[in-house]
Amino acid sequence: MTDYSLNPEIVAKCDLEIRDSCQKEATVKEGKTIDCLMALAEEHEGDDSKIRPQCFAAVEELLEETGAGSDYRIDHTLYQACEPVVQTVCKDKGKKEGDVMVLSCLMENLHTDNMIPECEVQLLHLEFFIARDFKLDPVMQKACQGDVQKVCGADSLEDQDSHPVSLILSCLYRHIVLDTDVKVSPKCAAHVERAMHQRAVDVHLMPEIQRACVVDLGKQCSDQVEKGEEIECLQEKFDNLTDTCQKAISDFTEEEGEDYKLDRVLVRACSGMVTKFCEDIVTQGNTEGVLPCLVEHKNDQGMDEKCYTAINHWQLVEMKDFHFSHEFKRACKDDARKHCKEAKSKHDLVVCLSKKIRDAVIGEEEHVISDTCRKHLKIEKEVESENVEFDPVMMVKCMADIAKLCHQVTFGQAKMLECLKDNREQLSDQCRETVFKREEEEFEDPELDYKLRKTCRKMIKLFCDDVQPSELFSCLKKHKNEPEMERSCQDVITKRQIRQTKDVRLDPQLGKFCKLDIGKFCKEIPRGEGKIVECLKKRYESLSDECMDYMTRLMREAARDYRLDPKLSKECTADIKKFCNGVPPSNVENCLKEHLGSVGKKECRVEIVRQMREGRTDIQSDPVLYKACAVDVKRHCSDVPFGRGKVMKCLLEAHDSNRARFDRECLAHLTNRMKMWEVAARVAPPETIGDLAVAISASPSKNYFFVIFATCLALIFVGGLVFGRLSKRIKREVKDR
């Protein structure tokens, strides 16, 4: 190969190519002319005006005869260019596994920091031909001859016309990665996987893609695309590719989903992370499990930034077609065919299948989606919750909002979604609606709330490890004020609670426990701005037991954090800032009660008084008083159930009859509350007879009021008797006349 003139086939069949394109190299020995012809073939494959088929075949035959595909030293130009790399990273390969493995080692280091430009160029020249002819890889040819006939039905590897290399390799590879009845021998399988991994390094080594995508490569991926990144580019532009190219990229990406090593960008970026997070999976030989493993650990501490980016790219590619996700495809293929034939992208299929599941749950019908698919669907939705980029509908509808309101926020770890939620009042209508639908899903299934799930991971394990997914948020709310609760988790829970109070549709439990009550008392009330809860509170005494219990829980939660009371928060904003600035949210309501007489805004006074009435109805909705009087409640009212004002009534009666037995702190707080109730009656007079009755019963002077009221009734009664007798006498006198 050092002197082309010694090969009559090259001289005769490549004379025009040498004259027109390799004249300069023809005067130099050391294989420069052959190298020029190889470069010409790689650059202009299929262009007969640049390199004729007869010349292409002559070069191919020369490489086969010399055995260049099995020993890198035979190609003198390649040997000179790559020897430094061989000595650095591949010097032991030839001794242990044969010289063909040196070429494999060089290919593994292509486009890495270990590779030098001269070697890369020469290596791709040779691999370009090897990728197109089995005979140039004699080791694989020998190992796979029987498998080609048995598995793929080809008479011979030399029959390139009826069975091109790309088809044979694809056939063998699919029988390796898929669990089929016809097995590929282990020796052949090893070489096929080696060849496939090497071909994936560069688009020029995949003739089936290069030929199908020659137009798309020029149109879509010619600018600002580094060498070796063409496949990545074609995957990103998948929706804009021509049909033939799209089919070729689709087939290859499906194979990538089954074997992560075909994604050379990911392999280069994540080799260390695979060892760190997924070593047990690799040890088991489960190549298809590596990608899901990397996705699972993508946001873990210690994840490399380059690997994170590569995983994210794969996830974005995966969203374009559900066939690209091997495990999801295997789990949901039949369900997709049966129920969602029109779904094209993975997201479309997830939406379609999720709707089928939701309809079955709402209609209390039997699930039509298989258990296996439902399980994987849940995983896909959890993954989707991490990045709005994985939700093409949200990306389209919120693109302008993201650019306007969240342009400084990164996409991963649900940060962009949280930004959109925080700016919901400023969102466009279509984006707000899309974000709201996502919130509905998250409250129905809190495991889809990435921020909550990630921030509260330890607390979920500590407090809620055995609860149903739908009950997860309720469980966290229940334990929110436990001493062990992490502050970061507590903040997320509170943030979700505040949002939940604004719209009944975001509180599935309220809908569950109060469905009939809402229909009965609040049918015409708008669902937003906390108006349903406000309506139910006004009808508290008339609520069903289930609804009353749940409303009591809401009132107790709001009493511990004023932000969970949307009406109070809205009407008292200025007064909170004026009187309670710097006061913790848990003490703001008590602060407002103490300053009730100074509050200027009537609407705020009304809300404070309403809070005080709720505290009378359920003493636990007045946490300051309940904490101070817990011992006395147990002492005087241990057999009295909470709710409907019974405990407070019992406590007041005990206070009137036996004040000496009260704890000093409780007595002070109870006396203070009674004074507050008097102030409340002055600053916010009762508007209904019911409110008047509550105000009188709350007053320390209630006995005086009862005496006056009884006296008035007695006077009316006596007056009625006298007037009745008088009118009767007058009638008789008139009659006698």
XYZ file of C-alpha atoms in Angstrom:
737
model
C 0.000 0.000 0.000
C 3.009 2.287 0.134
C 3.349 2.413 -3.676
C 0.141 2.395 -5.721
C 2.033 1.794 -8.980
C 2.732 -1.771 -7.876
C -0.988 -2.550 -8.052
C -2.158 -2.796 -11.672
C -5.849 -2.656 -10.664
C -5.377 0.740 -9.029
C -3.290 2.031 -11.915
C -5.817 0.902 -14.519
C -9.102 1.655 -12.792
C -8.185 4.833 -10.902
C -6.096 6.602 -13.520
C -8.524 9.486 -13.981
C -8.993 9.961 -10.237
C -5.236 10.009 -9.684
C -4.772 12.474 -12.526
C -7.565 14.835 -11.476
C -7.466 14.645 -7.683
C -4.313 12.890 -6.488
C -1.612 14.056 -8.879
C 0.437 15.681 -6.159
C 0.322 12.564 -3.984
C 1.226 10.342 -6.949
C 4.765 11.688 -6.897
C 5.170 10.678 -3.271
C 5.481 7.148 -2.016
C 4.542 6.026 1.518
C 0.912 5.318 0.625
C -0.132 8.909 0.011
C -1.885 8.109 -3.276
C -3.959 5.289 -1.788
C -4.802 7.559 1.111
C -5.915 10.263 -1.320
C -8.181 7.809 -3.151
C -9.676 6.630 0.151
C -10.376 10.230 1.149
C -11.933 10.869 -2.249
C -14.216 7.868 -1.819
C -15.276 8.980 1.658
C -16.002 12.534 0.598
C -17.739 11.814 -2.701
C -19.388 8.422 -2.275
C -22.048 7.990 -4.939
C -20.727 10.838 -7.094
C -19.414 9.074 -10.197
C -17.937 12.289 -11.520
C -15.482 12.367 -8.632
C -14.778 8.669 -8.133
C -16.018 5.964 -10.472
C -17.440 2.685 -9.131
C -14.568 0.761 -10.711
C -12.009 2.821 -8.789
C -13.996 2.491 -5.563
C -14.047 -1.293 -6.044
C -10.326 -1.381 -6.803
C -9.466 0.426 -3.563
C -11.815 -1.865 -1.656
C -10.191 -4.934 -3.183
C -6.714 -3.651 -2.331
C -7.674 -3.191 1.316
C -9.099 -6.705 1.407
C -6.065 -8.320 -0.198
C -3.616 -6.592 2.114
C -5.636 -7.300 5.278
C -5.643 -3.631 6.249
C -8.878 -4.126 8.162
C -7.253 -6.490 10.636
C -3.841 -4.863 11.129
C -3.440 -1.108 11.363
C 0.271 -1.366 10.483
C -0.439 -2.411 6.895
C -1.781 1.035 6.007
C 1.499 2.923 6.263
C -0.138 6.348 6.393
C -2.468 5.192 9.159
C 0.403 3.575 11.033
C 2.513 6.729 10.988
C -0.388 8.973 11.983
C -1.739 6.772 14.781
C 1.341 5.222 16.350
C 1.553 7.948 19.053
C -2.057 7.241 20.045
C -1.445 3.489 20.006
C 1.540 3.879 22.292
C -0.472 6.082 24.640
C -3.761 4.225 25.029
C -3.694 1.039 22.925
C -0.218 -0.434 23.252
C -1.393 -3.585 25.052
C -4.309 -4.357 22.742
C -2.356 -6.004 19.922
C -0.433 -8.298 22.223
C -3.479 -9.545 24.095
C -6.279 -9.654 21.548
C -4.788 -9.354 18.074
C -4.072 -6.321 15.957
C -7.727 -5.952 14.977
C -8.364 -4.851 18.545
C -5.868 -2.018 18.124
C -8.187 -0.597 15.483
C -11.096 -1.071 17.877
C -9.177 0.750 20.587
C -8.410 3.618 18.233
C -12.088 3.843 17.289
C -13.108 3.941 20.941
C -10.875 6.964 21.378
C -12.107 8.775 18.280
C -13.330 12.318 19.060
C -11.777 12.135 22.533
C -8.899 14.061 24.069
C -6.634 11.059 23.468
C -7.022 11.311 19.696
C -4.836 13.496 17.470
C -6.199 15.072 14.249
C -3.895 13.232 11.815
C -4.824 9.846 13.242
C -8.528 10.670 13.258
C -8.495 11.510 9.547
C -6.622 8.361 8.528
C -8.663 6.143 10.810
C -11.953 7.342 9.345
C -10.651 6.710 5.826
C -10.083 3.037 6.613
C -13.200 2.556 8.752
C -15.291 4.073 5.969
C -14.489 1.054 3.802
C -14.709 -1.498 6.624
C -18.237 -0.290 7.406
C -19.258 -1.109 3.843
C -17.679 -4.518 3.386
C -17.614 -7.461 5.798
C -14.616 -8.887 4.013
C -12.449 -6.041 5.316
C -13.077 -7.315 8.847
C -11.854 -10.913 8.498
C -12.140 -11.649 12.213
C -15.856 -10.841 12.271
C -16.355 -12.501 8.900
C -14.955 -15.731 10.240
C -16.851 -15.528 13.537
C -20.231 -14.757 11.953
C -20.294 -16.797 8.741
C -22.569 -19.465 10.183
C -24.794 -16.958 12.006
C -25.365 -14.928 8.858
C -26.752 -17.990 7.129
C -28.704 -19.311 10.123
C -30.100 -16.048 11.499
C -30.359 -13.736 8.512
C -30.847 -16.132 5.601
C -27.894 -14.818 3.593
C -25.958 -17.431 1.639
C -22.650 -15.681 2.094
C -21.112 -12.549 3.540
C -19.612 -11.921 0.142
C -23.057 -11.430 -1.409
C -23.040 -7.647 -0.901
C -25.633 -6.893 -3.578
C -28.580 -8.822 -2.145
C -27.465 -8.551 1.485
C -25.636 -5.261 2.179
C -23.434 -5.056 5.250
C -25.797 -2.623 6.974
C -28.750 -5.012 6.657
C -26.775 -8.032 7.840
C -25.346 -6.148 10.809
C -28.776 -4.820 11.719
C -30.256 -8.305 11.439
C -27.592 -9.860 13.657
C -27.746 -7.017 16.153
C -31.506 -7.231 16.596
C -31.268 -10.939 17.300
C -28.635 -10.141 19.918
C -30.489 -7.420 21.819
C -33.969 -8.884 21.439
C -35.034 -12.094 23.100
C -35.684 -14.154 19.961
C -35.836 -17.887 19.374
C -32.884 -17.803 16.970
C -29.724 -17.010 18.918
C -26.497 -15.461 17.652
C -23.358 -17.248 18.810
C -21.482 -15.459 21.618
C -18.338 -15.067 19.516
C -20.219 -13.467 16.639
C -22.281 -11.341 19.033
C -19.129 -9.843 20.541
C -17.811 -8.799 17.130
C -21.172 -7.475 15.940
C -21.499 -5.302 19.034
C -17.934 -4.093 18.510
C -18.697 -3.193 14.906
C -21.958 -1.453 15.794
C -20.317 0.600 18.537
C -17.500 1.613 16.186
C -19.893 2.601 13.409
C -21.861 4.789 15.802
C -18.836 7.051 16.232
C -19.332 8.847 12.929
C -22.175 9.169 10.439
C -19.806 8.335 7.569
C -19.376 4.879 9.054
C -23.114 4.215 8.795
C -23.829 3.983 5.068
C -27.526 3.303 5.616
C -27.843 6.686 7.364
C -25.391 8.637 5.250
C -27.084 7.603 2.013
C -30.605 8.150 3.337
C -29.732 11.500 4.917
C -27.310 13.046 2.446
C -29.751 15.880 1.686
C -30.686 16.395 5.340
C -27.057 16.451 6.440
C -26.396 19.274 4.019
C -29.593 21.143 4.791
C -30.019 20.621 8.529
C -26.557 19.848 9.894
C -23.965 21.615 7.786
C -23.510 24.723 9.930
C -21.965 24.798 13.401
C -22.012 21.010 13.750
C -18.766 19.437 14.884
C -17.500 16.277 13.256
C -18.956 13.269 15.030
C -22.077 15.180 16.115
C -24.068 14.688 12.910
C -26.248 11.913 14.335
C -27.042 14.059 17.360
C -28.014 16.887 15.023
C -30.268 14.667 12.902
C -31.985 13.397 16.038
C -32.626 16.938 17.243
C -34.087 17.874 13.829
C -36.008 14.598 13.616
C -39.402 16.174 12.912
C -37.988 18.175 9.986
C -36.192 15.312 8.218
C -37.193 13.776 4.910
C -39.126 10.520 5.162
C -36.209 8.296 4.151
C -33.820 9.974 6.564
C -36.392 9.973 9.346
C -36.847 6.229 8.899
C -33.090 5.613 9.043
C -32.643 7.790 12.140
C -35.687 6.192 13.750
C -34.258 2.695 13.285
C -30.887 3.731 14.665
C -32.376 5.566 17.655
C -34.452 2.513 18.526
C -31.225 0.535 18.624
C -29.673 3.243 20.812
C -32.495 2.788 23.295
C -31.556 -0.870 23.566
C -27.796 -0.316 23.786
C -26.508 2.937 25.260
C -23.061 2.344 23.749
C -24.453 3.286 20.346
C -24.837 6.831 21.650
C -21.215 7.846 21.391
C -21.822 11.308 22.840
C -23.355 9.738 25.928
C -20.636 7.082 26.160
C -17.880 9.696 26.097
C -19.632 11.968 28.575
C -20.940 9.329 30.976
C -18.406 6.512 31.163
C -17.416 7.514 34.700
C -21.028 8.043 35.772
C -22.032 4.613 34.467
C -19.391 3.114 36.725
C -20.456 5.307 39.627
C -24.225 4.842 39.494
C -24.965 1.811 37.301
C -22.068 -0.602 37.767
C -24.289 -3.420 39.016
C -26.444 -3.169 35.879
C -23.393 -3.252 33.609
C -22.012 -6.217 35.545
C -25.220 -8.116 34.821
C -24.765 -7.393 31.112
C -28.030 -5.451 31.019
C -27.116 -2.765 28.470
C -30.735 -1.700 27.988
C -30.994 -0.882 31.690
C -28.128 1.620 31.689
C -30.041 4.531 30.147
C -32.968 4.280 32.606
C -30.409 4.043 35.411
C -28.624 7.208 34.271
C -31.956 9.024 33.949
C -32.857 7.969 37.482
C -29.593 9.384 38.861
C -29.421 12.411 36.573
C -29.989 14.918 39.358
C -28.082 13.090 42.073
C -25.188 14.725 43.832
C -21.958 13.863 42.063
C -23.464 13.678 38.571
C -21.068 15.111 35.998
C -22.357 18.168 34.124
C -21.391 16.811 30.707
C -23.128 13.541 31.447
C -26.198 15.432 32.687
C -26.341 17.299 29.372
C -25.956 14.080 27.379
C -28.742 12.365 29.346
C -30.973 15.382 28.873
C -30.336 15.272 25.127
C -31.267 11.617 25.022
C -34.486 12.285 26.920
C -35.430 15.026 24.465
C -34.756 12.682 21.554
C -36.727 9.941 23.285
C -39.816 12.170 23.493
C -40.103 12.303 19.701
C -41.238 8.684 19.348
C -42.223 6.180 22.025
C -40.393 3.440 20.089
C -37.114 5.094 21.108
C -37.747 4.194 24.752
C -37.091 0.474 24.832
C -38.664 -0.411 28.190
C -41.688 1.840 27.687
C -42.202 0.484 24.173
C -42.049 -3.081 25.402
C -44.496 -2.373 28.240
C -47.057 -0.285 26.333
C -46.802 -1.368 22.703
C -50.002 -3.431 22.754
C -51.933 -0.781 24.693
C -50.765 1.884 22.254
C -51.860 -0.184 19.286
C -55.247 -0.898 20.843
C -56.172 2.465 22.394
C -53.941 5.217 20.983
C -53.272 4.495 17.327
C -53.133 8.187 16.440
C -50.417 9.021 18.973
C -47.127 9.765 17.252
C -44.742 11.224 19.800
C -44.030 9.676 23.163
C -45.703 12.621 24.877
C -48.858 12.147 22.809
C -48.971 8.500 23.816
C -48.402 9.295 27.497
C -51.257 11.824 27.388
C -53.566 9.404 25.579
C -52.889 6.454 27.884
C -53.108 8.662 30.980
C -56.524 9.866 29.883
C -57.716 6.273 29.527
C -56.534 5.525 33.051
C -58.074 8.700 34.483
C -61.405 8.045 32.772
C -61.484 4.554 34.262
C -60.758 5.905 37.756
C -63.359 8.685 37.552
C -65.969 6.366 36.079
C -65.062 3.653 38.598
C -64.633 1.240 35.711
C -62.196 -1.579 35.107
C -58.825 -0.459 33.747
C -58.340 -1.052 30.032
C -54.608 -0.283 30.221
C -52.430 -3.185 31.336
C -50.772 -3.168 34.758
C -47.291 -3.253 33.222
C -48.019 -0.273 31.018
C -49.573 1.683 33.893
C -46.436 1.120 35.929
C -44.139 2.396 33.172
C -46.519 5.221 32.374
C -46.151 6.433 35.947
C -42.368 6.381 35.552
C -42.596 8.374 32.329
C -44.822 10.999 33.924
C -42.444 11.311 36.860
C -39.582 11.850 34.417
C -41.637 14.387 32.471
C -42.314 16.362 35.652
C -38.618 17.158 35.993
C -38.301 19.317 32.890
C -40.915 21.270 30.922
C -38.829 20.604 27.811
C -40.180 17.059 27.986
C -43.711 18.455 27.600
C -43.934 19.805 24.032
C -47.449 21.175 24.596
C -46.315 23.269 27.544
C -43.226 24.402 25.654
C -45.343 25.664 22.753
C -47.977 27.361 24.896
C -45.532 28.865 27.395
C -42.588 29.726 25.154
C -43.272 33.469 25.216
C -43.929 33.412 28.972
C -40.675 31.575 29.603
C -38.761 34.130 27.546
C -40.483 37.019 29.312
C -40.669 35.856 32.930
C -38.205 33.002 33.411
C -35.389 33.590 30.939
C -32.745 33.343 33.668
C -34.030 30.021 35.004
C -32.595 26.662 33.924
C -34.937 23.934 32.709
C -33.942 20.944 34.828
C -35.077 19.879 38.306
C -38.524 21.436 37.747
C -37.064 24.940 38.169
C -38.781 26.290 35.076
C -42.149 24.880 36.097
C -41.789 26.398 39.563
C -40.969 29.746 37.969
C -44.116 29.580 35.848
C -46.167 28.687 38.926
C -44.706 31.592 40.886
C -45.647 33.981 38.074
C -49.063 32.489 37.313
C -50.866 35.836 37.578
C -48.716 37.245 34.780
C -48.938 34.228 32.476
C -50.797 34.266 29.194
C -54.170 32.533 29.284
C -53.001 29.500 27.319
C -49.901 29.039 29.455
C -51.810 29.536 32.715
C -54.316 26.903 31.659
C -51.539 24.448 30.772
C -49.714 25.018 34.058
C -52.982 24.615 35.963
C -53.600 21.226 34.333
C -50.135 20.146 35.425
C -50.910 21.314 38.969
C -54.137 19.319 38.959
C -52.196 16.189 38.031
C -49.639 16.855 40.754
C -52.246 17.257 43.482
C -54.083 14.139 42.309
C -50.820 12.198 42.372
C -48.163 13.995 44.472
C -45.460 11.647 43.176
C -45.672 13.623 39.926
C -44.661 16.767 41.817
C -40.908 16.638 41.226
C -40.094 19.562 43.525
C -42.074 18.076 46.405
C -40.767 14.567 45.808
C -37.134 15.635 45.582
C -37.112 18.181 48.405
C -39.043 15.953 50.814
C -37.402 12.657 49.912
C -36.048 12.024 53.420
C -39.243 13.182 55.116
C -41.349 10.932 52.899
C -39.210 8.009 53.947
C -39.438 9.043 57.600
C -43.158 9.811 57.878
C -44.957 8.513 54.781
C -43.081 5.470 53.581
C -46.117 3.193 53.659
C -48.894 5.495 52.412
C -50.624 5.324 49.052
C -49.238 7.741 46.420
C -52.489 9.714 46.356
C -52.248 10.242 50.142
C -48.635 11.400 50.108
C -49.310 15.129 50.325
C -51.937 14.670 53.034
C -49.424 12.663 55.024
C -46.765 15.355 54.676
C -49.261 18.033 55.737
C -50.120 15.983 58.791
C -46.460 15.846 59.855
C -45.493 19.333 58.693
C -44.983 20.702 62.186
C -43.119 17.717 63.601
C -39.739 18.626 65.158
C -37.940 16.299 62.722
C -39.461 17.960 59.656
C -36.813 19.614 57.475
C -37.349 23.321 56.866
C -36.913 23.018 53.097
C -39.620 20.356 52.924
C -41.865 22.349 55.235
C -41.567 25.367 52.935
C -42.571 23.355 49.865
C -45.545 21.832 51.693
C -46.714 25.282 52.794
C -46.303 26.647 49.294
C -48.444 23.817 47.927
C -51.041 24.357 50.664
C -51.303 28.057 49.854
C -51.881 27.197 46.221
C -54.421 24.549 47.168
C -56.538 27.032 49.119
C -56.989 29.170 46.009
C -58.892 26.625 43.930
C -61.068 23.705 45.011
C -59.976 21.749 41.917
C -56.489 21.517 43.389
C -57.767 19.882 46.569
C -58.917 16.361 45.659
C -59.758 15.572 49.282
C -62.056 18.576 49.584
C -63.815 17.369 46.462
C -63.993 13.876 47.918
C -65.335 14.742 51.385
C -67.463 17.774 50.493
C -68.755 16.924 47.034
C -72.410 16.750 48.118
C -72.102 19.811 50.363
C -70.578 21.871 47.562
C -73.410 20.824 45.271
C -75.969 21.652 47.945
C -74.683 24.950 49.352
C -72.114 26.333 46.893
C -73.281 25.233 43.477
C -73.129 28.680 41.883
C -69.913 29.763 43.596
C -66.782 30.178 41.386
C -64.139 27.519 41.985
C -61.195 29.914 42.268
C -59.885 32.402 44.858
C -60.845 30.208 47.815
C -64.529 31.067 47.463
C -65.742 27.469 47.852
C -63.991 27.093 51.209
C -65.375 30.464 52.260
C -68.872 29.311 51.293
C -68.547 26.038 53.210
C -67.315 27.854 56.309
C -70.461 29.963 56.317
C -72.509 26.758 56.272
C -70.265 25.002 58.759
C -73.006 23.930 61.171
C -75.047 22.441 58.320
C -72.251 20.412 56.735
C -72.148 16.642 56.598
C -69.909 14.987 59.176
C -67.216 14.099 56.619
C -67.129 17.583 55.175
C -67.211 19.215 58.609
C -64.245 17.129 59.738
C -62.251 18.123 56.681
C -63.199 21.791 56.994
C -62.133 21.659 60.633
C -58.724 20.399 59.519
C -58.468 23.259 57.035
C -59.379 25.802 59.704
C -56.759 24.388 62.053
C -54.108 24.551 59.337
C -55.054 28.141 58.498
C -54.918 29.106 62.171
C -51.292 27.965 62.250
C -50.372 29.918 59.120
C -52.394 32.932 58.008
C -51.210 32.414 54.408
C -53.502 29.387 54.200
C -56.479 31.719 54.652
C -56.734 33.438 51.244
C -59.479 35.884 52.241
C -57.694 37.030 55.394
C -54.380 37.295 53.523
C -55.978 39.416 50.824
C -58.028 41.764 52.999
C -55.432 42.267 55.741
C -52.260 42.755 53.704
C -51.764 46.372 54.779
C -52.630 45.749 58.439
C -50.321 42.736 58.636
C -47.529 44.913 57.319
C -48.436 47.674 59.774
C -49.012 45.712 62.982
C -47.359 42.320 62.465
C -44.261 43.037 60.412
C -41.594 40.476 61.298
C -44.048 38.233 63.131
C -43.775 34.549 62.088
C -46.691 33.357 59.895
C -47.813 31.050 62.701
C -48.423 34.039 65.024
C -49.847 36.578 62.585
C -53.487 35.716 63.292
C -52.989 36.129 67.018
C -51.226 39.421 66.338
C -54.190 40.641 64.281
C -56.604 39.632 67.033
C -54.646 41.664 69.557
C -54.736 44.713 67.264
C -58.342 44.240 66.197
C -59.451 47.548 67.703
C -56.814 49.416 65.693
C -57.435 47.739 62.338
C -58.797 50.351 59.958
C -60.108 48.314 57.053
C -63.596 46.983 57.656
C -63.092 43.903 55.449
C -60.011 42.955 57.459
C -61.896 43.358 60.743
C -64.630 41.090 59.438
C -62.080 38.399 58.559
C -60.367 38.629 61.952
C -63.707 38.286 63.717
C -64.542 35.359 61.485
C -61.292 33.726 62.543
C -62.192 34.311 66.183
C -65.569 32.654 65.654
C -63.849 29.683 64.060
C -61.676 29.464 67.153
C -64.811 29.318 69.293
C -66.297 26.642 67.075
C -63.161 24.525 67.330
C -60.680 25.431 70.047
C -57.833 23.823 68.078
C -58.420 26.515 65.454
C -57.125 28.925 68.095
C -53.678 27.341 68.612
C -52.468 29.946 71.124
C -55.460 29.413 73.412
C -55.453 25.650 72.915
C -51.784 25.372 73.798
C -52.290 27.423 76.956
C -55.405 25.507 78.002
C -54.547 21.961 76.926
C -54.328 20.762 80.541
C -57.598 22.436 81.525
C -59.373 21.060 78.477
C -58.299 17.613 79.571
C -59.220 18.323 83.195
C -62.655 19.867 82.663
C -63.780 18.629 79.236
C -62.122 15.264 78.673
C -65.389 13.618 77.635
C -66.452 16.430 75.290
C -65.770 15.891 71.559
C -64.006 18.587 69.571
C -65.977 20.632 67.055
C -69.281 22.486 66.959
C -68.081 24.748 69.782
C -68.626 22.070 72.419
C -65.179 22.223 74.031
C -65.212 26.015 74.207
C -68.688 25.974 75.726
C -67.534 23.431 78.296
C -64.435 25.478 79.091
C -66.436 28.690 79.557
C -68.932 26.947 81.825
C -66.087 25.536 83.903
C -64.559 29.010 84.003
C -67.793 30.514 85.325
C -68.383 27.806 87.917
C -64.904 27.009 89.192
C -62.325 29.553 88.106
C -59.968 28.599 90.930
C -59.237 25.204 89.375
C -57.903 26.765 86.180
C -54.241 26.926 85.302
C -52.990 30.499 85.569
C -51.772 30.684 81.956
C -55.027 29.279 80.617
C -57.043 31.663 82.777
C -55.071 34.626 81.446
C -55.501 33.590 77.804
C -59.169 32.743 78.231
C -59.861 36.088 79.897
C -57.948 37.800 77.109
C -60.031 35.980 74.509
C -63.276 37.021 76.184
C -62.144 40.646 76.065
C -61.267 40.190 72.394
C -64.745 38.848 71.733
C -66.208 41.991 73.309
C -63.986 44.157 71.121
C -65.027 42.086 68.113
C -68.678 42.762 68.881
C -67.988 46.516 68.866
C -65.723 46.829 65.817
C -67.553 44.291 63.676
C -71.204 44.184 64.804
C -73.094 40.977 64.072
C -74.797 41.048 60.704
C -77.168 38.116 61.211
C -79.231 36.687 64.077
C -76.846 33.733 64.161
C -73.851 36.055 64.513
C -75.679 37.937 67.274
C -76.308 34.723 69.198
C -72.638 33.762 68.922
C -71.530 37.224 70.059
C -73.808 37.183 73.105
C -72.750 33.700 74.145
C -69.113 34.778 73.835
C -69.529 37.849 76.023
C -68.438 37.804 79.689
C -71.700 39.718 80.345
C -73.795 37.041 78.745
C -75.727 36.429 82.000
C -76.688 40.092 82.068
C -77.869 39.864 78.465
C -79.859 36.742 79.264
C -81.553 38.499 82.220
C -82.432 41.492 80.045
C -83.635 39.196 77.285
C -85.749 37.151 79.721
C -87.183 40.333 81.274
C -88.127 41.610 77.831
C -89.832 38.342 77.030
C -91.711 38.455 80.351
C -92.855 42.028 79.754
C -94.011 41.127 76.272
C -95.884 38.143 77.674
C -97.547 40.157 80.459
C -98.292 42.987 78.057
C -99.895 40.515 75.724
C -102.116 39.160 78.455
C -103.205 42.623 79.605
C -103.777 43.868 76.095
C -105.713 40.719 75.266
C -108.064 41.115 78.255
C -108.518 44.822 77.551
C -109.346 44.296 73.897
C -111.794 41.555 74.857
C -113.663 43.909 77.278
C -113.860 46.662 74.643
C -115.336 44.253 72.137
C -118.002 43.156 74.653
C -118.957 46.755 75.473
C -119.288 47.594 71.803
C -121.464 44.558 71.305
C -123.733 45.455 74.263
C -124.440 48.825 72.723
